[in-house]
Amino acid sequence: MSSSSPLQRQIMRICQLHAWYGDLLAQSEIQPHACEISELPLMTSALLEKHYYAQQARQEAGLSVFKTSGTSTGVRKAIYYSEEDDEKYIAAKAESFREWLAATDSAGPNCRPAVIKKALADMGTGHAASTALTIFKQLGWQAESLSFELPIEQHIAKLEAFRPELLYTMPSILDAIVSASGEPHLLGIQKIILVGEIAPPEWQSNIAARFGIEPQDILDTYGSIEIGAIAAYSHELGQYVIDSGIHAEALPAELIDERFEPLQANEAVLVLTSYVRTLFPAIRYVTYDVVRDFRTVTINGKERQCFSCIAKRIGTDLKHGEKISLYDIESVVHQFVHDAELRVKLIQNKLSVHIRSKSLKDEMLVHIQHAIEHKIGDIGLMIQNRILEGISVTRAAENEQLERGAVKSKKIYF
């Protein structure tokens, strides 16, 4: 490995900013100047809790700090961004959005060039939300934001009053907007950028139709507070393409933790090394996200890493319910109904799929149940082996609240 390789430069930078990481390498007799990436320790949640999240509050000038859910000790996680981290994230996001808009405006006979003058950020808290207005203003757009905590009626009122051409939001908020507005195509939204939750292609196609736009007018992005921007979905490739500033690995679950059971043959746990992130030690960071069909492709003459979807997330508490993929369940349901909102629960070893949809007919419920059991291998096997007692598919009343709080989040409730 060259002494000036991007990996070696990043290792030295991380050692400077996180002294414990240098100590960790020294204890394992790893030479930062002469090691392969596979020799470096995996940045697991246990390692981060011991070193990064337990550190004294950082005091450097210009820091941004984001607090997330607690560690095993009950202490909330503090994740830091330097000014450099923020600047690189904002620049990369702005360029990504600009390239996507240029590509969709020239792709295919059904794509109408979109003139974006106004953009609305309607999402949760966190790094993506806090930087959205800055990104929009760099792109020359009039930008406003809306808190996800507001009642959905206020989301609709804002969209009707502001009339943005571009909406930057989360899939669960978009579900709620579509359900509450009745005629979302009248809102005038031409482009949608998604962040934060799963968005299967079937769901994206159904949402696009409701807004009177094409699926490629939706950009689904994948990121995390720890890494920043990670990947974006290419409708042309049918793949999530990983950002060029990141090196990804797809590792067997049992290599991450020997207690994890093996995944399907085309599945692996995504592990990321960022060459641009500094105030988080993003070297072989274990995301615990399970991706499918990880591979390297050539795009415009350059090799890029990609995967077909994030199937599920595994965690350190080793629930057997983590074998179940919400992505797969949503994909099946959206083959039957175009306007489905789901609440999936696993209670006392029984899987409950509760659906709100104006187009759902009662006779479809048994067919959806059969499809979930027979098209999703893990679920069928769990029922066959009596790990799951069965599946219940029910319909929600039109005015029934599926969410907790202002909007629901896409996850399996235990």
Short mmCIF file of C-alpha atoms in Angstrom, two decimals:
data_model
loop_
_atom_site.label_atom_id
_atom_site.label_comp_id
_atom_site.label_asym_id
_atom_site.label_seq_id
_atom_site.Cartn_x
_atom_site.Cartn_y
_atom_site.Cartn_z
CA MET A 1 0.00 0.00 0.00
CA SER A 2 1.38 3.41 -0.98
CA SER A 3 2.45 5.66 1.90
CA SER A 4 0.24 8.39 0.44
CA SER A 5 -2.89 6.31 -0.13
CA PRO A 6 -6.26 7.84 0.82
CA LEU A 7 -6.72 5.14 3.49
CA GLN A 8 -3.38 5.83 5.15
CA ARG A 9 -3.98 9.58 5.14
CA GLN A 10 -7.38 9.05 6.72
CA ILE A 11 -5.99 6.69 9.38
CA MET A 12 -3.43 9.31 10.39
CA ARG A 13 -6.09 12.03 10.51
CA ILE A 14 -8.36 9.89 12.69
CA CYS A 15 -5.46 9.04 15.02
CA GLN A 16 -4.75 12.76 15.43
CA LEU A 17 -8.37 13.63 16.23
CA HIS A 18 -9.22 10.48 18.23
CA ALA A 19 -6.17 9.49 20.29
CA TRP A 20 -7.83 6.28 21.50
CA TYR A 21 -7.93 4.98 17.91
CA GLY A 22 -4.14 5.23 17.65
CA ASP A 23 -3.84 3.42 20.97
CA LEU A 24 -6.16 0.71 19.69
CA LEU A 25 -3.99 0.13 16.62
CA ALA A 26 -0.83 0.07 18.75
CA GLN A 27 -2.31 -2.51 21.13
CA SER A 28 -3.06 -4.74 18.15
CA GLU A 29 0.40 -4.06 16.65
CA ILE A 30 -1.15 -2.60 13.51
CA GLN A 31 1.15 -0.26 11.58
CA PRO A 32 -0.91 2.66 10.18
CA HIS A 33 1.66 3.21 7.40
CA ALA A 34 1.65 -0.38 6.19
CA CYS A 35 -1.68 -2.10 6.72
CA GLU A 36 -4.52 -3.33 4.58
CA ILE A 37 -8.06 -2.25 5.35
CA SER A 38 -8.98 -5.81 6.34
CA GLU A 39 -6.42 -5.67 9.17
CA LEU A 40 -8.08 -2.70 10.86
CA PRO A 41 -10.57 -3.25 13.69
CA LEU A 42 -14.28 -3.19 12.95
CA MET A 43 -15.87 -0.08 14.44
CA THR A 44 -18.72 -1.87 16.25
CA SER A 45 -21.31 -0.31 18.53
CA ALA A 46 -19.48 -1.79 21.55
CA LEU A 47 -16.20 -0.19 20.52
CA LEU A 48 -17.85 3.18 19.94
CA GLU A 49 -19.64 3.07 23.30
CA LYS A 50 -16.36 2.34 25.06
CA HIS A 51 -14.36 5.08 23.38
CA TYR A 52 -16.25 7.63 21.23
CA TYR A 53 -19.53 8.03 23.10
CA ALA A 54 -17.81 7.91 26.50
CA GLN A 55 -15.41 10.76 25.70
CA GLN A 56 -15.54 14.16 27.35
CA ALA A 57 -17.49 16.77 25.40
CA ARG A 58 -15.35 18.15 22.57
CA GLN A 59 -14.59 21.87 22.73
CA GLU A 60 -13.19 22.73 19.30
CA ALA A 61 -14.52 25.90 17.65
CA GLY A 62 -17.29 25.64 15.08
CA LEU A 63 -18.58 22.22 16.13
CA SER A 64 -22.05 20.89 15.40
CA VAL A 65 -23.26 18.21 17.77
CA PHE A 66 -26.23 15.90 17.32
CA LYS A 67 -27.73 13.82 20.10
CA THR A 68 -29.25 10.46 19.19
CA SER A 69 -30.77 7.55 21.08
CA GLY A 70 -28.96 6.28 24.16
CA THR A 71 -26.15 3.81 24.58
CA SER A 72 -26.44 0.64 26.67
CA THR A 73 -25.46 2.75 29.70
CA GLY A 74 -28.40 5.09 29.13
CA VAL A 75 -26.22 8.01 28.05
CA ARG A 76 -27.38 9.77 24.85
CA LYS A 77 -24.95 9.55 21.96
CA ALA A 78 -23.22 12.80 20.98
CA ILE A 79 -22.02 12.80 17.37
CA TYR A 80 -19.80 15.65 16.23
CA TYR A 81 -19.32 17.46 12.92
CA SER A 82 -16.49 19.90 12.34
CA GLU A 83 -16.90 22.89 10.04
CA GLU A 84 -14.91 20.93 7.45
CA ASP A 85 -17.21 17.92 7.83
CA ASP A 86 -20.27 20.12 7.32
CA GLU A 87 -18.80 21.97 4.34
CA LYS A 88 -17.88 18.73 2.56
CA TYR A 89 -21.28 17.20 3.28
CA ILE A 90 -23.17 20.26 2.01
CA ALA A 91 -21.02 20.54 -1.13
CA ALA A 92 -21.40 16.84 -1.94
CA LYS A 93 -25.18 16.92 -1.39
CA ALA A 94 -25.63 20.04 -3.51
CA GLU A 95 -23.63 18.50 -6.37
CA SER A 96 -25.56 15.22 -6.07
CA PHE A 97 -28.92 17.01 -6.28
CA ARG A 98 -27.71 19.16 -9.19
CA GLU A 99 -26.52 16.11 -11.16
CA TRP A 100 -29.75 14.21 -10.47
CA LEU A 101 -31.94 17.09 -11.65
CA ALA A 102 -29.86 17.49 -14.82
CA ALA A 103 -30.07 13.74 -15.53
CA THR A 104 -33.83 13.45 -14.95
CA ASP A 105 -34.56 16.52 -17.06
CA SER A 106 -32.93 14.87 -20.08
CA ALA A 107 -33.97 11.23 -19.52
CA GLY A 108 -36.73 9.80 -21.65
CA PRO A 109 -39.79 11.18 -23.42
CA ASN A 110 -41.97 11.26 -20.29
CA CYS A 111 -39.58 13.43 -18.26
CA ARG A 112 -40.55 17.06 -18.22
CA PRO A 113 -37.75 19.52 -17.40
CA ALA A 114 -38.44 20.92 -13.96
CA VAL A 115 -37.80 24.54 -13.13
CA ILE A 116 -37.07 24.52 -9.40
CA LYS A 117 -37.57 27.88 -7.71
CA LYS A 118 -38.91 26.78 -4.32
CA ALA A 119 -37.95 23.82 -2.12
CA LEU A 120 -39.46 22.70 1.17
CA ALA A 121 -37.67 20.54 3.75
CA ASP A 122 -40.27 18.56 5.68
CA MET A 123 -38.53 15.96 7.79
CA GLY A 124 -37.33 14.92 11.22
CA THR A 125 -34.47 16.32 13.23
CA GLY A 126 -30.81 15.53 12.65
CA HIS A 127 -28.00 16.43 10.31
CA ALA A 128 -29.92 16.11 7.03
CA ALA A 129 -32.66 18.40 8.33
CA SER A 130 -30.25 20.98 9.76
CA THR A 131 -28.28 21.35 6.50
CA ALA A 132 -31.21 21.21 4.04
CA LEU A 133 -31.84 24.96 3.82
CA THR A 134 -28.14 25.70 3.28
CA ILE A 135 -28.01 23.15 0.45
CA PHE A 136 -31.14 24.59 -1.20
CA LYS A 137 -29.82 28.14 -1.00
CA GLN A 138 -26.52 27.05 -2.59
CA LEU A 139 -28.60 25.72 -5.46
CA GLY A 140 -30.30 29.10 -5.81
CA TRP A 141 -33.72 28.09 -4.54
CA GLN A 142 -36.10 29.84 -2.20
CA ALA A 143 -36.10 27.49 0.77
CA GLU A 144 -38.30 26.91 3.78
CA SER A 145 -38.63 24.13 6.33
CA LEU A 146 -41.32 22.51 8.41
CA SER A 147 -41.13 20.53 11.65
CA PHE A 148 -42.22 16.90 11.46
CA GLU A 149 -43.81 17.33 14.91
CA LEU A 150 -46.64 19.48 13.53
CA PRO A 151 -50.06 17.90 12.79
CA ILE A 152 -50.34 16.64 9.23
CA GLU A 153 -52.97 19.29 8.44
CA GLN A 154 -50.29 21.95 8.91
CA HIS A 155 -47.98 20.09 6.52
CA ILE A 156 -50.71 20.22 3.85
CA ALA A 157 -51.45 23.89 4.57
CA LYS A 158 -47.75 24.74 4.17
CA LEU A 159 -47.51 22.92 0.86
CA GLU A 160 -50.63 24.68 -0.45
CA ALA A 161 -49.40 28.10 0.66
CA PHE A 162 -45.71 27.84 -0.31
CA ARG A 163 -46.21 25.71 -3.47
CA PRO A 164 -42.70 24.21 -3.67
CA GLU A 165 -41.62 22.47 -6.86
CA LEU A 166 -39.30 20.23 -4.83
CA LEU A 167 -40.09 18.45 -1.56
CA TYR A 168 -37.34 16.97 0.64
CA THR A 169 -38.92 14.61 3.14
CA MET A 170 -39.16 11.15 4.73
CA PRO A 171 -41.25 8.31 3.25
CA SER A 172 -43.50 8.09 6.32
CA ILE A 173 -44.25 11.83 6.16
CA LEU A 174 -44.95 11.51 2.43
CA ASP A 175 -47.38 8.64 3.16
CA ALA A 176 -49.22 10.87 5.62
CA ILE A 177 -49.30 13.81 3.17
CA VAL A 178 -50.73 11.64 0.39
CA SER A 179 -53.37 10.18 2.72
CA ALA A 180 -54.42 13.56 4.13
CA SER A 181 -54.36 15.61 0.93
CA GLY A 182 -56.61 13.31 -1.12
CA GLU A 183 -55.35 14.79 -4.40
CA PRO A 184 -51.58 15.18 -4.03
CA HIS A 185 -51.12 15.82 -7.76
CA LEU A 186 -52.76 19.23 -7.24
CA LEU A 187 -49.96 20.36 -4.90
CA GLY A 188 -47.67 21.14 -7.85
CA ILE A 189 -44.69 19.11 -6.63
CA GLN A 190 -42.44 18.13 -9.53
CA LYS A 191 -39.51 16.50 -7.74
CA ILE A 192 -39.18 14.59 -4.45
CA ILE A 193 -36.02 13.79 -2.51
CA LEU A 194 -36.30 11.14 0.20
CA VAL A 195 -34.16 10.50 3.25
CA GLY A 196 -34.27 8.46 6.43
CA GLU A 197 -36.39 5.37 5.78
CA ILE A 198 -36.86 2.53 3.31
CA ALA A 199 -38.52 3.28 -0.02
CA PRO A 200 -38.95 0.12 -2.16
CA PRO A 201 -39.24 0.69 -5.94
CA GLU A 202 -42.89 -0.43 -5.90
CA TRP A 203 -43.65 2.19 -3.25
CA GLN A 204 -41.76 4.86 -5.19
CA SER A 205 -43.71 4.08 -8.37
CA ASN A 206 -47.03 4.25 -6.55
CA ILE A 207 -46.13 7.54 -4.86
CA ALA A 208 -44.95 9.05 -8.16
CA ALA A 209 -48.27 8.17 -9.79
CA ARG A 210 -50.18 9.87 -6.96
CA PHE A 211 -48.22 13.10 -7.55
CA GLY A 212 -48.52 12.86 -11.35
CA ILE A 213 -44.76 12.52 -11.84
CA GLU A 214 -42.42 9.74 -13.01
CA PRO A 215 -40.52 7.36 -10.64
CA GLN A 216 -37.22 8.91 -11.77
CA ASP A 217 -38.51 12.25 -10.45
CA ILE A 218 -37.97 10.74 -6.99
CA LEU A 219 -34.44 10.58 -5.56
CA ASP A 220 -34.13 8.17 -2.64
CA THR A 221 -31.04 8.88 -0.57
CA TYR A 222 -29.43 6.79 2.16
CA GLY A 223 -27.34 8.29 4.91
CA SER A 224 -26.65 8.23 8.61
CA ILE A 225 -25.82 10.75 11.29
CA GLU A 226 -22.47 9.00 11.83
CA ILE A 227 -21.29 8.96 8.21
CA GLY A 228 -23.37 11.62 6.46
CA ALA A 229 -24.40 10.95 2.85
CA ILE A 230 -23.84 7.30 1.88
CA ALA A 231 -25.73 6.39 -1.31
CA ALA A 232 -28.51 7.37 -3.69
CA TYR A 233 -30.85 5.21 -5.76
CA SER A 234 -30.35 5.04 -9.52
CA HIS A 235 -33.58 4.16 -11.35
CA GLU A 236 -31.50 3.40 -14.45
CA LEU A 237 -29.38 0.80 -12.64
CA GLY A 238 -31.96 -0.31 -10.09
CA GLN A 239 -29.19 0.07 -7.50
CA TYR A 240 -28.12 2.35 -4.66
CA VAL A 241 -24.79 3.83 -5.75
CA ILE A 242 -22.37 4.53 -2.91
CA ASP A 243 -20.80 7.97 -2.64
CA SER A 244 -17.35 8.26 -4.20
CA GLY A 245 -15.84 9.43 -0.90
CA ILE A 246 -16.70 6.15 0.80
CA HIS A 247 -15.21 2.65 0.59
CA ALA A 248 -17.76 -0.03 1.42
CA GLU A 249 -17.43 -3.64 2.51
CA ALA A 250 -20.21 -6.22 2.69
CA LEU A 251 -19.38 -8.68 5.46
CA PRO A 252 -21.04 -11.84 6.80
CA ALA A 253 -23.11 -11.18 9.94
CA GLU A 254 -21.22 -13.79 11.96
CA LEU A 255 -17.96 -11.96 11.22
CA ILE A 256 -19.40 -8.87 12.91
CA ASP A 257 -20.56 -10.82 15.95
CA GLU A 258 -20.30 -14.58 16.32
CA ARG A 259 -23.76 -14.60 17.94
CA PHE A 260 -25.39 -13.38 14.70
CA GLU A 261 -26.91 -16.05 12.49
CA PRO A 262 -25.82 -16.27 8.84
CA LEU A 263 -27.78 -14.16 6.37
CA GLN A 264 -29.12 -15.18 2.97
CA ALA A 265 -26.55 -15.82 0.25
CA ASN A 266 -27.05 -12.41 -1.39
CA GLU A 267 -27.13 -10.47 1.90
CA ALA A 268 -24.36 -8.92 4.00
CA VAL A 269 -23.80 -6.29 6.66
CA LEU A 270 -22.65 -2.95 5.27
CA VAL A 271 -19.34 -1.65 6.69
CA LEU A 272 -18.15 1.82 5.65
CA THR A 273 -14.91 3.77 5.59
CA SER A 274 -15.27 7.47 4.85
CA TYR A 275 -12.34 9.38 3.36
CA VAL A 276 -13.91 12.76 4.17
CA ARG A 277 -15.46 12.42 7.64
CA THR A 278 -13.13 13.46 10.48
CA LEU A 279 -14.88 14.07 13.82
CA PHE A 280 -16.42 10.61 13.71
CA PRO A 281 -13.97 7.67 13.43
CA ALA A 282 -15.53 6.30 10.27
CA ILE A 283 -13.00 3.59 9.51
CA ARG A 284 -14.68 0.19 9.01
CA TYR A 285 -17.80 1.56 10.71
CA VAL A 286 -20.40 -1.22 11.13
CA THR A 287 -23.80 0.16 10.09
CA TYR A 288 -25.70 -3.01 11.09
CA ASP A 289 -27.75 -2.45 7.91
CA VAL A 290 -28.21 -5.58 5.81
CA VAL A 291 -27.80 -4.93 2.08
CA ARG A 292 -28.49 -7.19 -0.87
CA ASP A 293 -26.56 -7.84 -4.09
CA PHE A 294 -23.48 -5.80 -3.17
CA ARG A 295 -21.20 -5.37 -6.18
CA THR A 296 -18.91 -3.03 -8.11
CA VAL A 297 -20.04 -1.54 -11.43
CA THR A 298 -18.53 0.86 -13.95
CA ILE A 299 -20.34 4.20 -14.30
CA ASN A 300 -18.98 6.77 -16.75
CA GLY A 301 -15.67 4.94 -16.83
CA LYS A 302 -15.27 4.84 -13.04
CA GLU A 303 -15.72 1.90 -10.70
CA ARG A 304 -18.51 2.46 -8.18
CA GLN A 305 -19.85 0.22 -5.42
CA CYS A 306 -23.57 -0.41 -5.18
CA PHE A 307 -26.32 -2.62 -3.74
CA SER A 308 -29.94 -3.31 -4.62
CA CYS A 309 -31.61 -2.50 -1.30
CA ILE A 310 -31.36 -2.27 2.46
CA ALA A 311 -33.30 -5.35 3.47
CA LYS A 312 -33.32 -4.87 7.25
CA ARG A 313 -31.23 -3.90 10.24
CA ILE A 314 -29.72 -6.22 12.80
CA GLY A 315 -28.90 -5.20 16.33
CA THR A 316 -26.94 -6.20 19.36
CA ASP A 317 -29.99 -7.47 21.26
CA LEU A 318 -30.38 -10.35 18.78
CA LYS A 319 -34.19 -10.38 18.44
CA HIS A 320 -35.35 -13.14 16.10
CA GLY A 321 -37.71 -10.55 14.61
CA GLU A 322 -34.68 -8.98 12.96
CA LYS A 323 -34.82 -11.77 10.39
CA ILE A 324 -37.96 -10.07 9.10
CA SER A 325 -37.52 -7.45 6.39
CA LEU A 326 -39.93 -4.51 6.37
CA TYR A 327 -38.61 -3.76 2.88
CA ASP A 328 -39.91 -7.13 1.65
CA ILE A 329 -43.28 -6.73 3.37
CA GLU A 330 -43.80 -3.26 1.87
CA SER A 331 -42.77 -4.52 -1.58
CA VAL A 332 -45.38 -7.31 -1.43
CA VAL A 333 -48.21 -5.11 -0.16
CA HIS A 334 -47.57 -2.41 -2.77
CA GLN A 335 -47.98 -5.01 -5.51
CA PHE A 336 -51.63 -5.27 -4.41
CA VAL A 337 -52.55 -1.71 -3.40
CA HIS A 338 -50.98 1.55 -4.56
CA ASP A 339 -51.86 3.71 -1.56
CA ALA A 340 -51.00 1.46 1.38
CA GLU A 341 -49.77 2.74 4.72
CA LEU A 342 -48.48 -0.07 6.95
CA ARG A 343 -47.98 -0.72 10.62
CA VAL A 344 -46.06 -3.96 11.20
CA LYS A 345 -45.86 -5.48 14.68
CA LEU A 346 -44.34 -8.63 16.10
CA ILE A 347 -46.18 -9.52 19.28
CA GLN A 348 -45.83 -12.85 21.08
CA ASN A 349 -44.32 -14.46 17.97
CA LYS A 350 -47.17 -13.45 15.69
CA LEU A 351 -46.65 -11.06 12.79
CA SER A 352 -49.35 -8.41 12.40
CA VAL A 353 -49.62 -6.33 9.22
CA HIS A 354 -52.18 -3.53 9.58
CA ILE A 355 -52.96 -1.66 6.35
CA ARG A 356 -54.73 1.62 5.68
CA SER A 357 -55.73 2.03 2.05
CA LYS A 358 -58.73 3.39 0.19
CA SER A 359 -58.19 0.91 -2.62
CA LEU A 360 -57.85 -2.18 -0.39
CA LYS A 361 -60.71 -4.65 -0.75
CA ASP A 362 -61.49 -7.14 2.01
CA GLU A 363 -60.97 -10.10 -0.32
CA MET A 364 -57.37 -8.94 -0.93
CA LEU A 365 -56.36 -9.52 2.70
CA VAL A 366 -56.04 -13.28 2.39
CA HIS A 367 -54.05 -12.93 -0.85
CA ILE A 368 -51.66 -10.44 0.77
CA GLN A 369 -51.22 -12.79 3.73
CA HIS A 370 -50.47 -15.71 1.39
CA ALA A 371 -48.00 -13.60 -0.64
CA ILE A 372 -46.11 -12.44 2.46
CA GLU A 373 -45.81 -16.02 3.69
CA HIS A 374 -44.80 -17.53 0.35
CA LYS A 375 -42.82 -14.77 -1.38
CA ILE A 376 -40.64 -13.86 1.60
CA GLY A 377 -38.44 -16.86 2.31
CA ASP A 378 -37.41 -15.93 5.85
CA ILE A 379 -41.00 -15.47 6.98
CA GLY A 380 -42.16 -18.73 5.40
CA LEU A 381 -39.29 -20.62 7.02
CA MET A 382 -39.96 -19.06 10.42
CA ILE A 383 -43.59 -20.16 10.23
CA GLN A 384 -42.59 -23.63 9.06
CA ASN A 385 -40.15 -23.93 11.96
CA ARG A 386 -42.76 -22.52 14.39
CA ILE A 387 -40.58 -19.56 15.30
CA LEU A 388 -43.49 -17.45 14.06
CA GLU A 389 -47.00 -18.59 14.91
CA GLY A 390 -48.45 -16.99 11.81
CA ILE A 391 -49.41 -13.79 10.04
CA SER A 392 -52.40 -11.55 10.59
CA VAL A 393 -53.25 -9.08 7.81
CA THR A 394 -55.96 -6.59 8.71
CA ARG A 395 -57.28 -3.32 7.37
CA ALA A 396 -57.36 -0.06 9.28
CA ALA A 397 -60.30 2.30 9.30
CA GLU A 398 -59.87 5.31 7.02
CA ASN A 399 -59.62 7.71 9.97
CA GLU A 400 -57.58 5.40 12.19
CA GLN A 401 -54.29 6.75 13.50
CA LEU A 402 -51.46 4.34 12.58
CA GLU A 403 -48.74 6.57 13.89
CA ARG A 404 -47.36 7.49 17.27
CA GLY A 405 -47.20 11.26 17.39
CA ALA A 406 -47.54 13.49 14.37
CA VAL A 407 -46.26 10.97 11.79
CA LYS A 408 -45.32 7.34 11.94
CA SER A 409 -41.87 5.93 11.29
CA LYS A 410 -41.17 2.95 9.09
CA LYS A 411 -40.09 0.14 11.35
CA ILE A 412 -41.26 -3.13 12.83
CA TYR A 413 -42.74 -2.61 16.28
CA PHE A 414 -41.86 -5.22 18.90
#
